[in-house]
C-alpha positions as YAML, in Angstrom:
chain: A
units: angstrom
residues:
- id: 1
  name: MET
  ca: [-21.00, -16.00, 3.99]
- id: 2
  name: SER
  ca: [-24.50, -16.88, 4.79]
- id: 3
  name: ASP
  ca: [-24.53, -12.72, 5.16]
- id: 4
  name: ILE
  ca: [-23.70, -12.42, 1.59]
- id: 5
  name: ARG
  ca: [-26.86, -12.90, -0.43]
- id: 6
  name: ILE
  ca: [-29.65, -11.10, -2.07]
- id: 7
  name: VAL
  ca: [-32.89, -10.60, -0.46]
- id: 8
  name: LYS
  ca: [-36.16, -9.16, -1.79]
- id: 9
  name: GLY
  ca: [-33.88, -7.59, -5.26]
- id: 10
  name: ARG
  ca: [-31.63, -5.80, -3.18]
- id: 11
  name: LEU
  ca: [-27.95, -6.59, -1.55]
- id: 12
  name: SER
  ca: [-27.57, -7.72, 1.86]
- id: 13
  name: ARG
  ca: [-24.93, -4.83, 3.75]
- id: 14
  name: PRO
  ca: [-21.59, -6.88, 3.76]
- id: 15
  name: LEU
  ca: [-22.26, -7.98, 0.13]
- id: 16
  name: LEU
  ca: [-22.77, -3.74, -0.89]
- id: 17
  name: TRP
  ca: [-20.14, -2.73, 1.17]
- id: 18
  name: ALA
  ca: [-17.80, -5.63, -0.30]
- id: 19
  name: VAL
  ca: [-18.77, -3.85, -3.85]
- id: 20
  name: THR
  ca: [-18.83, -0.17, -2.97]
- id: 21
  name: GLY
  ca: [-15.04, -0.62, -1.39]
- id: 22
  name: GLY
  ca: [-14.10, -2.56, -4.38]
- id: 23
  name: ALA
  ca: [-14.96, -0.09, -6.66]
- id: 24
  name: ALA
  ca: [-13.65, 2.91, -4.56]
- id: 25
  name: VAL
  ca: [-10.00, 1.39, -4.66]
- id: 26
  name: PHE
  ca: [-10.86, 0.50, -8.45]
- id: 27
  name: GLY
  ca: [-11.52, 3.65, -9.12]
- id: 28
  name: SER
  ca: [-8.95, 5.62, -6.94]
- id: 29
  name: LEU
  ca: [-6.13, 3.92, -8.66]
- id: 30
  name: LEU
  ca: [-7.56, 4.54, -12.43]
- id: 31
  name: PHE
  ca: [-7.77, 7.94, -10.92]
- id: 32
  name: SER
  ca: [-4.58, 8.18, -9.39]
- id: 33
  name: ILE
  ca: [-2.49, 6.45, -12.94]
- id: 34
  name: TYR
  ca: [-4.39, 8.56, -15.03]
- id: 35
  name: ALA
  ca: [-3.62, 11.83, -13.17]
- id: 36
  name: TYR
  ca: [0.03, 11.28, -12.82]
- id: 37
  name: PRO
  ca: [1.44, 10.37, -16.26]
- id: 38
  name: LEU
  ca: [3.74, 7.63, -15.74]
- id: 39
  name: HIS
  ca: [7.42, 8.49, -15.63]
- id: 40
  name: ASP
  ca: [10.15, 7.42, -13.91]
- id: 41
  name: ARG
  ca: [9.04, 8.83, -10.52]
- id: 42
  name: ILE
  ca: [6.75, 5.75, -9.26]
- id: 43
  name: LEU
  ca: [7.73, 4.01, -6.35]
- id: 44
  name: ILE
  ca: [11.18, 5.99, -6.81]
- id: 45
  name: ASP
  ca: [11.53, 4.96, -2.59]
- id: 46
  name: PHE
  ca: [11.00, 1.45, -2.63]
- id: 47
  name: TYR
  ca: [13.55, 1.16, -6.28]
- id: 48
  name: LYS
  ca: [16.16, 3.43, -4.88]
- id: 49
  name: ALA
  ca: [16.47, 1.88, -1.34]
- id: 50
  name: TYR
  ca: [13.93, -0.44, 0.03]
- id: 51
  name: LEU
  ca: [14.64, -3.09, -3.04]
- id: 52
  name: PRO
  ca: [18.28, -2.58, -2.84]
- id: 53
  name: ALA
  ca: [18.10, -3.32, 0.62]
- id: 54
  name: GLY
  ca: [16.21, -6.26, 0.13]
- id: 55
  name: GLN
  ca: [18.81, -7.49, -2.39]
- id: 56
  name: ALA
  ca: [21.79, -6.75, -0.39]
- id: 57
  name: MET
  ca: [20.00, -8.80, 2.58]
- id: 58
  name: LEU
  ca: [19.39, -11.77, -0.54]
- id: 59
  name: ASN
  ca: [22.97, -12.18, -1.43]
- id: 60
  name: GLY
  ca: [24.58, -11.17, 1.96]
- id: 61
  name: ASP
  ca: [26.20, -8.35, 0.54]
- id: 62
  name: TYR
  ca: [26.15, -5.92, 3.81]
- id: 63
  name: PRO
  ca: [28.56, -3.35, 2.36]
- id: 64
  name: ALA
  ca: [25.76, -2.24, -0.20]
- id: 65
  name: LEU
  ca: [23.58, -2.05, 2.96]
- id: 66
  name: LEU
  ca: [25.40, 0.03, 4.41]
- id: 67
  name: ASN
  ca: [26.85, 2.23, 1.40]
- id: 68
  name: LEU
  ca: [22.88, 2.52, 1.37]
- id: 69
  name: TYR
  ca: [22.90, 3.98, 4.79]
- id: 70
  name: GLU
  ca: [25.93, 6.27, 3.85]
- id: 71
  name: LEU
  ca: [24.12, 8.10, 1.44]
- id: 72
  name: HIS
  ca: [20.83, 8.18, 3.36]
- id: 73
  name: LEU
  ca: [18.96, 6.24, 0.96]
- id: 74
  name: PHE
  ca: [17.83, 3.52, 3.39]
- id: 75
  name: VAL
  ca: [17.10, 4.87, 6.77]
- id: 76
  name: ASN
  ca: [15.39, 2.17, 8.78]
- id: 77
  name: ILE
  ca: [16.98, -0.38, 10.99]
- id: 78
  name: PRO
  ca: [18.84, -2.89, 9.35]
- id: 79
  name: ILE
  ca: [16.03, -5.95, 9.84]
- id: 80
  name: VAL
  ca: [13.95, -4.07, 8.10]
- id: 81
  name: ALA
  ca: [16.12, -5.15, 5.31]
- id: 82
  name: TRP
  ca: [14.50, -8.41, 5.63]
- id: 83
  name: PHE
  ca: [11.34, -7.65, 4.40]
- id: 84
  name: PHE
  ca: [11.66, -6.88, 1.06]
- id: 85
  name: ALA
  ca: [14.08, -9.73, 0.43]
- id: 86
  name: PRO
  ca: [11.47, -11.57, -0.79]
- id: 87
  name: PHE
  ca: [10.62, -8.81, -3.65]
- id: 88
  name: ALA
  ca: [14.58, -8.90, -4.50]
- id: 89
  name: ALA
  ca: [14.13, -11.77, -5.78]
- id: 90
  name: LEU
  ca: [10.76, -11.34, -7.80]
- id: 91
  name: GLY
  ca: [12.52, -9.20, -9.95]
- id: 92
  name: LEU
  ca: [12.02, -5.02, -10.45]
- id: 93
  name: TRP
  ca: [8.32, -5.65, -12.17]
- id: 94
  name: TRP
  ca: [7.05, -7.98, -9.95]
- id: 95
  name: ALA
  ca: [8.47, -6.66, -6.93]
- id: 96
  name: GLY
  ca: [6.83, -3.05, -7.51]
- id: 97
  name: ALA
  ca: [3.39, -4.50, -8.73]
- id: 98
  name: VAL
  ca: [3.22, -7.11, -5.39]
- id: 99
  name: PHE
  ca: [4.45, -4.07, -3.01]
- id: 100
  name: THR
  ca: [1.77, -2.10, -4.63]
- id: 101
  name: VAL
  ca: [-0.92, -4.63, -4.35]
- id: 102
  name: PHE
  ca: [0.93, -5.08, -0.77]
- id: 103
  name: GLY
  ca: [0.26, -1.62, 0.19]
- id: 104
  name: VAL
  ca: [-3.43, -1.14, -0.89]
- id: 105
  name: LEU
  ca: [-4.25, -3.98, 0.42]
- id: 106
  name: CYS
  ca: [-3.09, -2.52, 3.90]
- id: 107
  name: VAL
  ca: [-4.85, 0.47, 3.48]
- id: 108
  name: ALA
  ca: [-7.61, -1.05, 2.67]
- id: 109
  name: ALA
  ca: [-7.47, -3.36, 6.15]
- id: 110
  name: THR
  ca: [-6.80, -0.68, 7.79]
- id: 111
  name: VAL
  ca: [-10.36, 1.31, 6.50]
- id: 112
  name: CYS
  ca: [-12.06, -2.12, 7.92]
- id: 113
  name: LEU
  ca: [-10.44, -2.17, 11.13]
- id: 114
  name: LEU
  ca: [-11.35, 1.25, 11.34]
- id: 115
  name: THR
  ca: [-14.89, 1.29, 10.04]
- id: 116
  name: ARG
  ca: [-15.40, -2.16, 11.45]
- id: 117
  name: ASP
  ca: [-18.59, -1.62, 14.99]
- id: 118
  name: THR
  ca: [-19.11, 2.34, 13.72]
- id: 119
  name: ALA
  ca: [-22.27, 4.11, 12.87]
- id: 120
  name: THR
  ca: [-23.56, 3.90, 9.07]
- id: 121
  name: GLU
  ca: [-22.17, 8.05, 9.14]
- id: 122
  name: THR
  ca: [-19.33, 7.40, 10.61]
- id: 123
  name: ARG
  ca: [-18.00, 4.25, 9.01]
- id: 124
  name: LEU
  ca: [-18.56, 6.58, 5.13]
- id: 125
  name: GLY
  ca: [-17.24, 9.60, 6.90]
- id: 126
  name: ILE
  ca: [-13.86, 7.81, 7.41]
- id: 127
  name: VAL
  ca: [-13.55, 5.71, 3.96]
- id: 128
  name: SER
  ca: [-14.27, 9.51, 2.51]
- id: 129
  name: LEU
  ca: [-11.04, 10.19, 4.62]
- id: 130
  name: PHE
  ca: [-9.21, 8.13, 3.49]
- id: 131
  name: PHE
  ca: [-10.07, 8.04, -0.33]
- id: 132
  name: LEU
  ca: [-9.57, 11.30, -0.05]
- id: 133
  name: ASN
  ca: [-6.25, 11.94, 1.14]
- id: 134
  name: GLY
  ca: [-3.54, 13.01, -1.06]
- id: 135
  name: PRO
  ca: [-0.34, 11.91, 1.32]
- id: 136
  name: LEU
  ca: [-2.04, 8.61, 1.19]
- id: 137
  name: TRP
  ca: [-2.13, 7.64, -1.89]
- id: 138
  name: TYR
  ca: [1.01, 9.97, -2.53]
- id: 139
  name: SER
  ca: [2.88, 7.43, 0.18]
- id: 140
  name: ILE
  ca: [1.68, 4.88, -1.68]
- id: 141
  name: TRP
  ca: [2.81, 6.31, -5.44]
- id: 142
  name: MET
  ca: [6.36, 6.81, -4.26]
- id: 143
  name: GLY
  ca: [6.92, 3.66, -2.35]
- id: 144
  name: ASN
  ca: [6.55, 4.05, 0.51]
- id: 145
  name: THR
  ca: [5.60, 2.37, 3.96]
- id: 146
  name: THR
  ca: [4.28, 4.71, 5.87]
- id: 147
  name: HIS
  ca: [0.94, 3.17, 4.56]
- id: 148
  name: MET
  ca: [1.68, -0.15, 6.16]
- id: 149
  name: VAL
  ca: [3.07, 1.13, 9.18]
- id: 150
  name: LEU
  ca: [-0.55, 2.73, 9.71]
- id: 151
  name: LEU
  ca: [-2.26, -1.07, 9.35]
- id: 152
  name: CYS
  ca: [0.18, -1.57, 12.75]
- id: 153
  name: LEU
  ca: [-1.09, 1.50, 14.52]
- id: 154
  name: ALA
  ca: [-5.06, 0.80, 13.13]
...
């Protein structure tokens, strides 16, 4: 915490990165909401596959999970459905909101991991690649888990 301070009217480097990163994430989310009008396709994969799989696990309704497999909606191994059980307990809107925030935090953590101990120019390049990465933002928009898996690979 001692690194976050104002020195001679200037922000310290960690605080500057935190403010810049936060502004970039917030701006990207606002752009995403503005660029893609709200409609029934937001988090479509989450609502049609992941959340029902979590509900099936939460309720012990294994035939429902099997049905999701047969319809090729939920394509992960069954233990992955347990990850979505807590979301099923939140209700539709809160589940989507928490899942989205968790996904954005996973992306932010990935950026932090990839940019630590790098030169400023390299760091700016990596951050730019993440914020300009259309498929990454599409993954978040559709409710996929690709960006969460990316954190595990970082």
